[in-house]
JSON list of C-alpha atoms in Angstrom, two decimals:
[
{"chain": "A", "resi": 1, "resn": "UNK", "atom": "CA", "xyz": [100.43, 54.25, 88.92]},
{"chain": "A", "resi": 2, "resn": "UNK", "atom": "CA", "xyz": [97.26, 53.40, 90.80]},
{"chain": "A", "resi": 3, "resn": "UNK", "atom": "CA", "xyz": [94.40, 55.86, 91.01]},
{"chain": "A", "resi": 4, "resn": "UNK", "atom": "CA", "xyz": [94.78, 58.22, 93.94]},
{"chain": "A", "resi": 5, "resn": "UNK", "atom": "CA", "xyz": [91.84, 58.20, 96.35]},
{"chain": "A", "resi": 6, "resn": "UNK", "atom": "CA", "xyz": [92.51, 61.77, 97.57]},
{"chain": "A", "resi": 7, "resn": "UNK", "atom": "CA", "xyz": [92.79, 64.88, 95.45]},
{"chain": "A", "resi": 8, "resn": "UNK", "atom": "CA", "xyz": [93.44, 68.48, 96.41]},
{"chain": "A", "resi": 9, "resn": "UNK", "atom": "CA", "xyz": [93.84, 67.80, 100.12]},
{"chain": "A", "resi": 10, "resn": "UNK", "atom": "CA", "xyz": [96.47, 68.64, 102.69]},
{"chain": "A", "resi": 11, "resn": "UNK", "atom": "CA", "xyz": [97.69, 65.27, 103.96]},
{"chain": "A", "resi": 12, "resn": "UNK", "atom": "CA", "xyz": [99.90, 64.56, 106.96]},
{"chain": "A", "resi": 13, "resn": "UNK", "atom": "CA", "xyz": [101.86, 61.31, 106.71]},
{"chain": "A", "resi": 14, "resn": "UNK", "atom": "CA", "xyz": [103.41, 60.39, 110.04]},
{"chain": "A", "resi": 15, "resn": "UNK", "atom": "CA", "xyz": [106.51, 58.25, 109.73]},
{"chain": "A", "resi": 16, "resn": "UNK", "atom": "CA", "xyz": [106.73, 59.31, 106.10]},
{"chain": "A", "resi": 17, "resn": "UNK", "atom": "CA", "xyz": [110.52, 59.00, 105.94]},
{"chain": "A", "resi": 18, "resn": "UNK", "atom": "CA", "xyz": [110.30, 55.28, 106.66]},
{"chain": "A", "resi": 19, "resn": "UNK", "atom": "CA", "xyz": [109.74, 52.47, 104.19]},
{"chain": "A", "resi": 20, "resn": "UNK", "atom": "CA", "xyz": [105.93, 52.26, 104.23]},
{"chain": "A", "resi": 21, "resn": "UNK", "atom": "CA", "xyz": [105.24, 55.94, 104.93]},
{"chain": "A", "resi": 22, "resn": "UNK", "atom": "CA", "xyz": [107.49, 57.08, 102.07]},
{"chain": "A", "resi": 23, "resn": "UNK", "atom": "CA", "xyz": [105.64, 54.85, 99.62]},
{"chain": "A", "resi": 24, "resn": "UNK", "atom": "CA", "xyz": [102.31, 56.25, 100.83]},
{"chain": "A", "resi": 25, "resn": "UNK", "atom": "CA", "xyz": [103.59, 59.83, 100.54]},
{"chain": "A", "resi": 26, "resn": "UNK", "atom": "CA", "xyz": [104.86, 59.11, 97.03]},
{"chain": "A", "resi": 27, "resn": "UNK", "atom": "CA", "xyz": [101.38, 57.95, 95.93]},
{"chain": "A", "resi": 28, "resn": "UNK", "atom": "CA", "xyz": [99.73, 61.03, 97.42]},
{"chain": "A", "resi": 29, "resn": "UNK", "atom": "CA", "xyz": [102.16, 63.80, 96.45]},
{"chain": "A", "resi": 30, "resn": "UNK", "atom": "CA", "xyz": [101.06, 64.24, 92.82]},
{"chain": "A", "resi": 31, "resn": "UNK", "atom": "CA", "xyz": [97.47, 65.15, 93.71]},
{"chain": "A", "resi": 32, "resn": "UNK", "atom": "CA", "xyz": [97.85, 66.63, 97.21]},
{"chain": "A", "resi": 33, "resn": "UNK", "atom": "CA", "xyz": [99.83, 68.91, 99.51]},
{"chain": "A", "resi": 34, "resn": "UNK", "atom": "CA", "xyz": [101.78, 66.24, 101.43]},
{"chain": "A", "resi": 35, "resn": "UNK", "atom": "CA", "xyz": [103.49, 66.98, 104.71]},
{"chain": "A", "resi": 36, "resn": "UNK", "atom": "CA", "xyz": [105.69, 64.29, 106.21]},
{"chain": "A", "resi": 37, "resn": "UNK", "atom": "CA", "xyz": [106.20, 64.28, 109.97]},
{"chain": "A", "resi": 38, "resn": "UNK", "atom": "CA", "xyz": [109.08, 62.08, 111.08]},
{"chain": "A", "resi": 39, "resn": "UNK", "atom": "CA", "xyz": [111.67, 62.20, 113.86]},
{"chain": "A", "resi": 40, "resn": "UNK", "atom": "CA", "xyz": [114.18, 60.45, 111.56]},
{"chain": "A", "resi": 41, "resn": "UNK", "atom": "CA", "xyz": [115.04, 57.95, 114.28]},
{"chain": "A", "resi": 42, "resn": "UNK", "atom": "CA", "xyz": [114.73, 55.10, 111.77]},
{"chain": "A", "resi": 43, "resn": "UNK", "atom": "CA", "xyz": [113.68, 56.90, 108.58]},
{"chain": "A", "resi": 44, "resn": "UNK", "atom": "CA", "xyz": [115.79, 59.01, 106.26]},
{"chain": "A", "resi": 45, "resn": "UNK", "atom": "CA", "xyz": [115.39, 62.35, 104.50]},
{"chain": "A", "resi": 46, "resn": "UNK", "atom": "CA", "xyz": [116.26, 60.68, 101.22]},
{"chain": "A", "resi": 47, "resn": "UNK", "atom": "CA", "xyz": [113.06, 58.62, 101.30]},
{"chain": "A", "resi": 48, "resn": "UNK", "atom": "CA", "xyz": [110.76, 61.65, 101.40]},
{"chain": "A", "resi": 49, "resn": "UNK", "atom": "CA", "xyz": [109.45, 62.17, 97.86]},
{"chain": "A", "resi": 50, "resn": "UNK", "atom": "CA", "xyz": [110.08, 65.37, 95.92]},
{"chain": "A", "resi": 51, "resn": "UNK", "atom": "CA", "xyz": [107.19, 67.74, 96.37]},
{"chain": "A", "resi": 52, "resn": "UNK", "atom": "CA", "xyz": [106.47, 66.70, 99.96]},
{"chain": "A", "resi": 53, "resn": "UNK", "atom": "CA", "xyz": [107.31, 68.96, 102.89]},
{"chain": "A", "resi": 54, "resn": "UNK", "atom": "CA", "xyz": [109.41, 67.29, 105.60]},
{"chain": "A", "resi": 55, "resn": "UNK", "atom": "CA", "xyz": [108.72, 68.33, 109.18]},
{"chain": "A", "resi": 56, "resn": "UNK", "atom": "CA", "xyz": [111.29, 66.86, 111.55]},
{"chain": "A", "resi": 57, "resn": "UNK", "atom": "CA", "xyz": [109.67, 66.20, 114.90]},
{"chain": "A", "resi": 58, "resn": "UNK", "atom": "CA", "xyz": [107.79, 63.83, 117.15]},
{"chain": "A", "resi": 59, "resn": "UNK", "atom": "CA", "xyz": [104.09, 63.03, 116.79]},
{"chain": "A", "resi": 60, "resn": "UNK", "atom": "CA", "xyz": [103.76, 63.53, 120.55]},
{"chain": "A", "resi": 61, "resn": "UNK", "atom": "CA", "xyz": [104.71, 67.24, 120.21]},
{"chain": "A", "resi": 62, "resn": "UNK", "atom": "CA", "xyz": [101.31, 68.94, 119.87]},
{"chain": "A", "resi": 63, "resn": "UNK", "atom": "CA", "xyz": [102.83, 72.24, 118.66]},
{"chain": "A", "resi": 64, "resn": "UNK", "atom": "CA", "xyz": [104.50, 70.52, 115.71]},
{"chain": "A", "resi": 65, "resn": "UNK", "atom": "CA", "xyz": [101.34, 68.58, 114.85]},
{"chain": "A", "resi": 66, "resn": "UNK", "atom": "CA", "xyz": [99.26, 71.78, 114.96]},
{"chain": "A", "resi": 67, "resn": "UNK", "atom": "CA", "xyz": [101.69, 73.49, 112.58]}
]
């Protein structure tokens, strides 16, 4: 595994249930509190790594982003 550039942070990965976002979330989840925001229109729940919190919603919904 490559060295993680963030440690101990809360990280929001938008589109994290898609191919690229899921790989990014996977790299970050060991050292950080990872929250994945995805509307699942093309991504899938199964791609979200264990330890990450999935928030189903749209990036354009300010209330969801604030949460």
